[in-house]
CSV table of C-alpha atoms in Angstrom, one decimal:
chain,number,residue,atom,x,y,z
A,1,UNK,CA,110.5,99.3,95.7
A,2,UNK,CA,107.6,99.3,93.3
A,3,UNK,CA,103.8,99.4,94.0
A,4,UNK,CA,102.6,96.2,92.2
A,5,UNK,CA,99.5,94.2,91.5
A,6,UNK,CA,98.6,91.3,89.3
A,7,UNK,CA,95.6,91.7,87.0
A,8,UNK,CA,93.9,90.9,83.8
A,9,UNK,CA,93.3,93.7,81.2
A,10,UNK,CA,89.7,93.8,80.2
A,11,UNK,CA,87.6,95.8,77.7
A,12,UNK,CA,84.1,96.7,78.4
A,13,UNK,CA,81.5,96.4,75.6
A,14,UNK,CA,79.3,99.4,74.5
A,15,UNK,CA,76.5,98.5,76.9
A,16,UNK,CA,78.8,98.8,79.9
A,17,UNK,CA,80.2,102.1,78.6
A,18,UNK,CA,76.6,103.4,78.2
A,19,UNK,CA,75.9,102.2,81.8
A,20,UNK,CA,79.0,104.0,83.1
A,21,UNK,CA,78.1,107.2,81.3
A,22,UNK,CA,74.6,107.0,82.6
A,23,UNK,CA,75.8,106.6,86.2
A,24,UNK,CA,78.2,109.5,85.8
A,25,UNK,CA,75.4,111.7,84.6
A,26,UNK,CA,72.9,110.6,87.2
A,27,UNK,CA,75.3,110.8,90.1
A,28,UNK,CA,77.0,114.1,88.9
A,29,UNK,CA,76.0,115.8,92.2
A,30,UNK,CA,77.9,113.2,94.3
A,31,UNK,CA,81.7,113.3,94.8
A,32,UNK,CA,82.9,110.2,93.0
A,33,UNK,CA,86.3,109.7,91.5
A,34,UNK,CA,85.6,107.8,88.3
A,35,UNK,CA,88.1,105.3,86.9
A,36,UNK,CA,89.3,106.1,83.4
A,37,UNK,CA,87.9,103.4,81.1
A,38,UNK,CA,91.3,102.9,79.5
A,39,UNK,CA,92.7,101.7,82.9
A,40,UNK,CA,90.0,99.1,83.5
A,41,UNK,CA,91.3,95.8,84.7
A,42,UNK,CA,90.3,92.9,86.9
A,43,UNK,CA,92.7,92.7,89.8
A,44,UNK,CA,93.7,89.2,90.8
A,45,UNK,CA,96.1,90.2,93.7
A,46,UNK,CA,97.2,93.5,95.0
A,47,UNK,CA,100.8,93.3,96.2
A,48,UNK,CA,101.6,96.8,97.4
A,49,UNK,CA,105.2,98.1,97.9
A,50,UNK,CA,107.4,95.3,96.7
A,51,UNK,CA,111.3,95.1,96.7
A,52,UNK,CA,112.8,94.9,93.2
A,53,UNK,CA,114.5,91.6,94.0
A,54,UNK,CA,111.0,90.0,94.5
A,55,UNK,CA,110.0,90.8,90.9
A,56,UNK,CA,111.9,87.8,89.2
A,57,UNK,CA,110.4,85.5,91.8
A,58,UNK,CA,106.9,86.9,91.1
A,59,UNK,CA,107.4,86.4,87.3
A,60,UNK,CA,108.3,82.7,87.9
A,61,UNK,CA,105.3,82.2,90.1
A,62,UNK,CA,103.0,83.7,87.6
A,63,UNK,CA,104.4,81.6,84.8
A,64,UNK,CA,104.0,78.4,86.9
A,65,UNK,CA,100.4,79.2,87.9
A,66,UNK,CA,99.6,80.2,84.2
A,67,UNK,CA,101.1,76.9,83.0
A,68,UNK,CA,98.8,74.9,85.3
A,69,UNK,CA,95.6,76.7,84.3
A,70,UNK,CA,93.5,76.8,81.2
A,71,UNK,CA,92.1,80.1,79.9
A,72,UNK,CA,88.4,80.6,80.9
A,73,UNK,CA,85.7,83.2,80.8
A,74,UNK,CA,83.3,84.7,83.3
A,75,UNK,CA,80.1,86.6,82.7
A,76,UNK,CA,79.9,90.1,84.1
A,77,UNK,CA,76.4,90.8,85.2
A,78,UNK,CA,76.4,92.8,88.4
A,79,UNK,CA,76.5,96.4,89.6
A,80,UNK,CA,77.6,96.5,93.2
A,81,UNK,CA,78.9,98.8,96.0
A,82,UNK,CA,81.5,98.1,98.6
A,83,UNK,CA,81.0,99.7,102.0
A,84,UNK,CA,77.8,99.9,103.9
A,85,UNK,CA,74.4,101.3,102.9
A,86,UNK,CA,75.3,104.4,105.0
A,87,UNK,CA,78.9,104.7,103.9
A,88,UNK,CA,79.3,103.4,100.3
A,89,UNK,CA,82.9,103.5,99.2
A,90,UNK,CA,83.4,101.8,95.8
A,91,UNK,CA,81.0,101.4,92.8
A,92,UNK,CA,81.9,98.2,90.8
A,93,UNK,CA,80.9,95.7,88.1
A,94,UNK,CA,81.1,92.1,89.1
A,95,UNK,CA,80.3,88.4,88.5
A,96,UNK,CA,77.8,85.9,89.9
A,97,UNK,CA,79.9,82.8,89.1
A,98,UNK,CA,83.7,82.9,89.4
A,99,UNK,CA,84.9,79.5,90.8
A,100,UNK,CA,87.7,79.2,88.2
A,101,UNK,CA,88.9,82.7,89.1
A,102,UNK,CA,88.8,81.8,92.8
A,103,UNK,CA,91.0,78.7,92.1
A,104,UNK,CA,93.4,80.8,90.1
A,105,UNK,CA,93.6,83.3,93.0
A,106,UNK,CA,94.1,80.5,95.6
A,107,UNK,CA,97.0,79.0,93.6
A,108,UNK,CA,98.7,82.3,93.2
A,109,UNK,CA,98.1,83.3,96.8
A,110,UNK,CA,99.7,80.2,98.2
A,111,UNK,CA,102.9,80.8,96.3
A,112,UNK,CA,102.9,84.6,97.0
A,113,UNK,CA,102.6,83.9,100.8
A,114,UNK,CA,105.7,81.7,100.5
A,115,UNK,CA,107.6,84.8,99.3
A,116,UNK,CA,106.7,86.5,102.6
A,117,UNK,CA,103.8,88.7,101.4
A,118,UNK,CA,101.0,89.5,103.8
A,119,UNK,CA,97.9,87.4,103.2
A,120,UNK,CA,95.0,88.8,101.2
A,121,UNK,CA,92.4,89.9,103.8
A,122,UNK,CA,88.7,89.5,103.0
A,123,UNK,CA,86.7,87.6,100.5
A,124,UNK,CA,87.7,87.1,96.9
A,125,UNK,CA,85.2,89.3,95.0
A,126,UNK,CA,86.4,89.8,91.4
A,127,UNK,CA,85.3,93.2,90.3
A,128,UNK,CA,86.0,96.1,88.0
A,129,UNK,CA,86.1,99.4,89.9
A,130,UNK,CA,84.0,102.1,88.3
A,131,UNK,CA,84.5,104.8,90.9
A,132,UNK,CA,85.5,105.6,94.4
A,133,UNK,CA,82.8,107.3,96.4
A,134,UNK,CA,83.9,110.2,98.5
A,135,UNK,CA,80.5,111.7,99.4
A,136,UNK,CA,76.9,111.3,98.4
A,137,UNK,CA,74.4,114.2,98.6
A,138,UNK,CA,71.5,111.9,99.4
A,139,UNK,CA,72.0,108.2,100.3
A,140,UNK,CA,68.4,107.5,99.3
A,141,UNK,CA,68.8,109.0,95.9
A,142,UNK,CA,72.2,107.2,95.4
A,143,UNK,CA,70.7,103.8,96.2
A,144,UNK,CA,67.7,104.5,93.9
A,145,UNK,CA,70.1,105.2,91.0
A,146,UNK,CA,72.0,102.0,91.7
A,147,UNK,CA,68.8,99.9,91.8
A,148,UNK,CA,67.5,101.6,88.6
A,149,UNK,CA,70.8,100.9,86.7
A,150,UNK,CA,71.3,97.2,87.5
A,151,UNK,CA,72.4,95.6,84.2
A,152,UNK,CA,69.9,93.3,82.5
A,153,UNK,CA,72.6,92.1,80.2
A,154,UNK,CA,75.9,90.1,80.4
A,155,UNK,CA,79.4,90.4,79.0
A,156,UNK,CA,81.8,87.5,78.8
A,157,UNK,CA,85.2,88.4,80.1
A,158,UNK,CA,88.0,86.2,78.9
A,159,UNK,CA,90.8,85.3,81.4
A,160,UNK,CA,93.6,84.3,79.0
A,161,UNK,CA,96.6,85.9,80.7
A,162,UNK,CA,97.7,87.5,84.0
A,163,UNK,CA,99.9,90.6,84.1
A,164,UNK,CA,102.2,92.1,86.7
A,165,UNK,CA,101.6,95.8,86.8
A,166,UNK,CA,103.5,98.6,88.4
A,167,UNK,CA,101.2,101.4,89.7
A,168,UNK,CA,102.4,104.9,90.0
A,169,UNK,CA,100.0,107.3,91.7
A,170,UNK,CA,99.9,110.7,90.2
A,171,UNK,CA,97.7,113.8,90.9
A,172,UNK,CA,96.1,113.2,87.5
A,173,UNK,CA,95.4,109.6,88.2
A,174,UNK,CA,97.4,106.3,88.3
A,175,UNK,CA,99.8,105.1,85.6
A,176,UNK,CA,99.9,101.4,85.1
A,177,UNK,CA,103.0,99.9,83.5
A,178,UNK,CA,103.0,96.2,82.6
A,179,UNK,CA,106.2,94.4,83.8
A,180,UNK,CA,105.4,90.8,82.9
A,181,UNK,CA,102.6,88.8,81.3
A,182,UNK,CA,102.0,85.0,81.7
A,183,UNK,CA,99.5,83.3,79.3
A,184,UNK,CA,97.2,80.6,80.6
A,185,UNK,CA,97.0,77.4,78.6
A,186,UNK,CA,94.7,77.6,75.6
């Protein structure tokens, strides 16, 4: 059994690195587990604990979906928070327009369900996790910082391939190992 997910590796430009550092500095009093920038990715589908015999089938599905989709890009332009105003849980960067991403997800999801995986619950919200919020000292201050740091710039994120990753959780943070990559049509 391996803990797996399918994602696209991304690289943030300097403006987003500056935004992340600014948020880390301004929210230093809160308990937030920040994601290492070297591990940034855009998850297409989290699979969870997966039997090893499913991996070849997942590779074939990824290849098939990739062969039926052309590479595209999306513009990252949002700073958002999952959870409620009173219990924020995840700080993330996201996109306003992501129809092609949704189509890619839906094609992949249909084939993954045929393998017996549980359906993805919730809305498709492509995002890059910046940090997991454990506790805020002041909700009012937290939300003021979020509002003050909303990006006024955009970064194009190219979706040219999808990768199957194994995730091993360690006390020092997760380790992601790529197991297979499928390139979308150019």
